[in-house]
């Protein structure tokens, strides 16, 4: 996984992320599970930024 996307079409099963407006809930849950702020930011956008900078 490079980063999170905001297109939730095609996701099956129960989930609390109805649309992109709910992404902060996931960040909060990751922090509660012990992810550092740096790790959360990596998941949300830094990994994608690094990928594009290195490959485009």
N, CA and C atoms as an extended XYZ file, in Angstrom:
168
Properties=species:S:1:pos:R:3:atomname:S:1:resname:S:1:resid:I:1 pbc="F F F"
N         0.849       -1.171        0.000 N   UNK     1
C         0.000        0.000        0.000 CA  UNK     1
C         0.891        1.228        0.000 C   UNK     1
N         0.598        2.155       -0.880 N   UNK     2
C         1.353        3.401       -0.924 CA  UNK     2
C         0.716        4.430       -0.010 C   UNK     2
N        -0.591        4.609       -0.113 N   UNK     3
C        -1.298        5.603        0.694 CA  UNK     3
C        -2.795        5.312        0.631 C   UNK     3
N        -3.539        6.020        1.448 N   UNK     4
C        -4.993        5.882        1.439 CA  UNK     4
C        -5.590        6.663        0.284 C   UNK     4
N        -6.675        6.153       -0.241 N   UNK     5
C        -7.431        6.875       -1.239 CA  UNK     5
C        -8.770        7.299       -0.658 C   UNK     5
N        -9.491        8.093       -1.400 N   UNK     6
C       -10.781        8.565       -0.887 CA  UNK     6
C       -11.955        8.045       -1.705 C   UNK     6
N       -11.699        7.096       -2.598 N   UNK     7
C       -12.762        6.507       -3.404 CA  UNK     7
C       -13.233        5.237       -2.706 C   UNK     7
N       -14.378        5.292       -2.074 N   UNK     8
C       -14.870        4.172       -1.289 CA  UNK     8
C       -15.854        3.285       -2.050 C   UNK     8
N       -16.004        3.512       -3.349 N   UNK     9
C       -16.859        2.635       -4.150 CA  UNK     9
C       -16.239        1.247       -4.186 C   UNK     9
N       -17.042        0.250       -4.015 N   UNK    10
C       -16.562       -1.119       -4.120 CA  UNK    10
C       -16.078       -1.731       -2.828 C   UNK    10
N       -16.136       -0.999       -1.730 N   UNK    11
C       -15.752       -1.570       -0.441 CA  UNK    11
C       -16.945       -2.348        0.090 C   UNK    11
N       -16.737       -3.624        0.329 N   UNK    12
C       -17.806       -4.463        0.854 CA  UNK    12
C       -17.679       -4.608        2.364 C   UNK    12
N       -18.775       -4.950        2.992 N   UNK    13
C       -18.764       -5.230        4.423 CA  UNK    13
C       -18.998       -3.988        5.262 C   UNK    13
N       -19.171       -4.201        6.543 N   UNK    14
C       -19.424       -3.067        7.437 CA  UNK    14
C       -18.153       -2.255        7.665 C   UNK    14
N       -18.302       -0.971        7.656 N   UNK    15
C       -17.180       -0.080        7.954 CA  UNK    15
C       -17.725        1.261        8.408 C   UNK    15
N       -16.894        2.008        9.113 N   UNK    16
C       -17.323        3.304        9.634 CA  UNK    16
C       -16.922        4.454        8.725 C   UNK    16
N       -16.197        4.168        7.671 N   UNK    17
C       -15.751        5.221        6.767 CA  UNK    17
C       -16.703        5.308        5.584 C   UNK    17
N       -17.744        6.102        5.742 N   UNK    18
C       -18.745        6.223        4.686 CA  UNK    18
C       -18.223        7.012        3.493 C   UNK    18
N       -17.348        7.971        3.756 N   UNK    19
C       -16.740        8.771        2.697 CA  UNK    19
C       -15.464        9.406        3.251 C   UNK    19
N       -14.803       10.211        2.444 N   UNK    20
C       -13.517       10.783        2.838 CA  UNK    20
C       -13.610       11.682        4.072 C   UNK    20
N       -14.771       12.209        4.363 N   UNK    21
C       -14.927       13.064        5.542 CA  UNK    21
C       -14.673       12.301        6.838 C   UNK    21
N       -14.736       10.984        6.779 N   UNK    22
C       -14.550       10.164        7.970 CA  UNK    22
C       -13.101        9.701        8.157 C   UNK    22
N       -12.186       10.073        7.267 N   UNK    23
C       -10.796        9.640        7.381 CA  UNK    23
C       -10.122       10.053        8.690 C   UNK    23
N       -10.465       11.192        9.286 N   UNK    24
C        -9.870       11.508       10.590 CA  UNK    24
C       -10.167       10.454       11.659 C   UNK    24
N       -11.299        9.770       11.554 N   UNK    25
C       -11.606        8.698       12.509 CA  UNK    25
C       -10.587        7.571       12.409 C   UNK    25
N       -10.165        7.259       11.192 N   UNK    26
C        -9.166        6.211       11.005 CA  UNK    26
C        -7.828        6.642       11.590 C   UNK    26
N        -7.448        7.890       11.378 N   UNK    27
C        -6.195        8.391       11.956 CA  UNK    27
C        -6.241        8.290       13.474 C   UNK    27
N        -7.348        8.661       14.066 N   UNK    28
C        -7.502        8.551       15.524 CA  UNK    28
C        -7.377        7.103       15.982 C   UNK    28
N        -8.003        6.188       15.253 N   UNK    29
C        -7.945        4.767       15.612 CA  UNK    29
C        -6.522        4.234       15.493 C   UNK    29
N        -5.798        4.653       14.463 N   UNK    30
C        -4.406        4.217       14.311 CA  UNK    30
C        -3.556        4.694       15.483 C   UNK    30
N        -3.745        5.949       15.878 N   UNK    31
C        -2.997        6.482       17.029 CA  UNK    31
C        -3.331        5.709       18.298 C   UNK    31
N        -4.600        5.403       18.497 N   UNK    32
C        -5.008        4.650       19.688 CA  UNK    32
C        -4.398        3.255       19.702 C   UNK    32
N        -4.118        2.696       18.524 N   UNK    33
C        -3.505        1.370       18.418 CA  UNK    33
C        -1.986        1.427       18.540 C   UNK    33
N        -1.441        2.626       18.709 N   UNK    34
C        -0.007        2.750       18.936 CA  UNK    34
C         0.816        3.251       17.767 C   UNK    34
N         0.176        3.596       16.662 N   UNK    35
C         0.920        4.163       15.545 CA  UNK    35
C         1.409        5.555       15.929 C   UNK    35
N         2.625        5.883       15.526 N   UNK    36
C         3.155        7.216       15.793 CA  UNK    36
C         2.557        8.205       14.791 C   UNK    36
N         2.698        9.479       15.095 N   UNK    37
C         2.204       10.507       14.178 CA  UNK    37
C         2.925       10.397       12.834 C   UNK    37
N         4.216       10.108       12.864 N   UNK    38
C         4.983        9.952       11.632 CA  UNK    38
C         4.452        8.783       10.798 C   UNK    38
N         4.104        7.680       11.443 N   UNK    39
C         3.546        6.527       10.732 CA  UNK    39
C         2.179        6.851       10.136 C   UNK    39
N         1.352        7.546       10.892 N   UNK    40
C         0.024        7.926       10.391 CA  UNK    40
C         0.170        8.843        9.176 C   UNK    40
N         1.066        9.819        9.266 N   UNK    41
C         1.279       10.720        8.133 CA  UNK    41
C         1.838        9.970        6.930 C   UNK    41
N         2.663        8.965        7.177 N   UNK    42
C         3.171        8.144        6.081 CA  UNK    42
C         2.047        7.422        5.374 C   UNK    42
N         1.152        6.846        6.143 N   UNK    43
C         0.007        6.131        5.572 CA  UNK    43
C        -0.898        7.087        4.806 C   UNK    43
N        -1.094        8.274        5.333 N   UNK    44
C        -2.028        9.215        4.726 CA  UNK    44
C        -1.468        9.903        3.487 C   UNK    44
N        -0.187       10.286        3.507 N   UNK    45
C         0.296       10.995        2.321 CA  UNK    45
C         1.796       10.922        2.079 C   UNK    45
N         2.626       10.795        3.085 N   UNK    46
C         4.072       10.866        2.857 CA  UNK    46
C         4.594        9.759        1.956 C   UNK    46
N         4.100        8.539        2.115 N   UNK    47
C         4.551        7.444        1.255 CA  UNK    47
C         4.244        7.746       -0.209 C   UNK    47
N         3.065        8.281       -0.475 N   UNK    48
C         2.687        8.611       -1.848 CA  UNK    48
C         3.559        9.738       -2.384 C   UNK    48
N         3.794       10.757       -1.578 N   UNK    49
C         4.645       11.869       -2.013 CA  UNK    49
C         6.041       11.370       -2.355 C   UNK    49
N         6.605       10.542       -1.504 N   UNK    50
C         7.943       10.001       -1.756 CA  UNK    50
C         7.945        9.167       -3.036 C   UNK    50
N         6.933        8.330       -3.225 N   UNK    51
C         6.841        7.510       -4.434 CA  UNK    51
C         6.840        8.383       -5.683 C   UNK    51
N         6.001        9.411       -5.700 N   UNK    52
C         5.916       10.269       -6.880 CA  UNK    52
C         7.201       11.061       -7.097 C   UNK    52
N         7.798       11.558       -6.026 N   UNK    53
C         9.052       12.303       -6.161 CA  UNK    53
C        10.162       11.419       -6.720 C   UNK    53
N        10.192       10.160       -6.334 N   UNK    54
C        11.254        9.255       -6.772 CA  UNK    54
C        10.998        8.632       -8.138 C   UNK    54
N         9.754        8.641       -8.596 N   UNK    55
C         9.424        7.916       -9.820 CA  UNK    55
C         8.874        8.762      -10.964 C   UNK    55
N         8.667       10.022      -10.742 N   UNK    56
C         8.157       10.867      -11.837 CA  UNK    56
C         9.191       11.866      -12.280 C   UNK    56
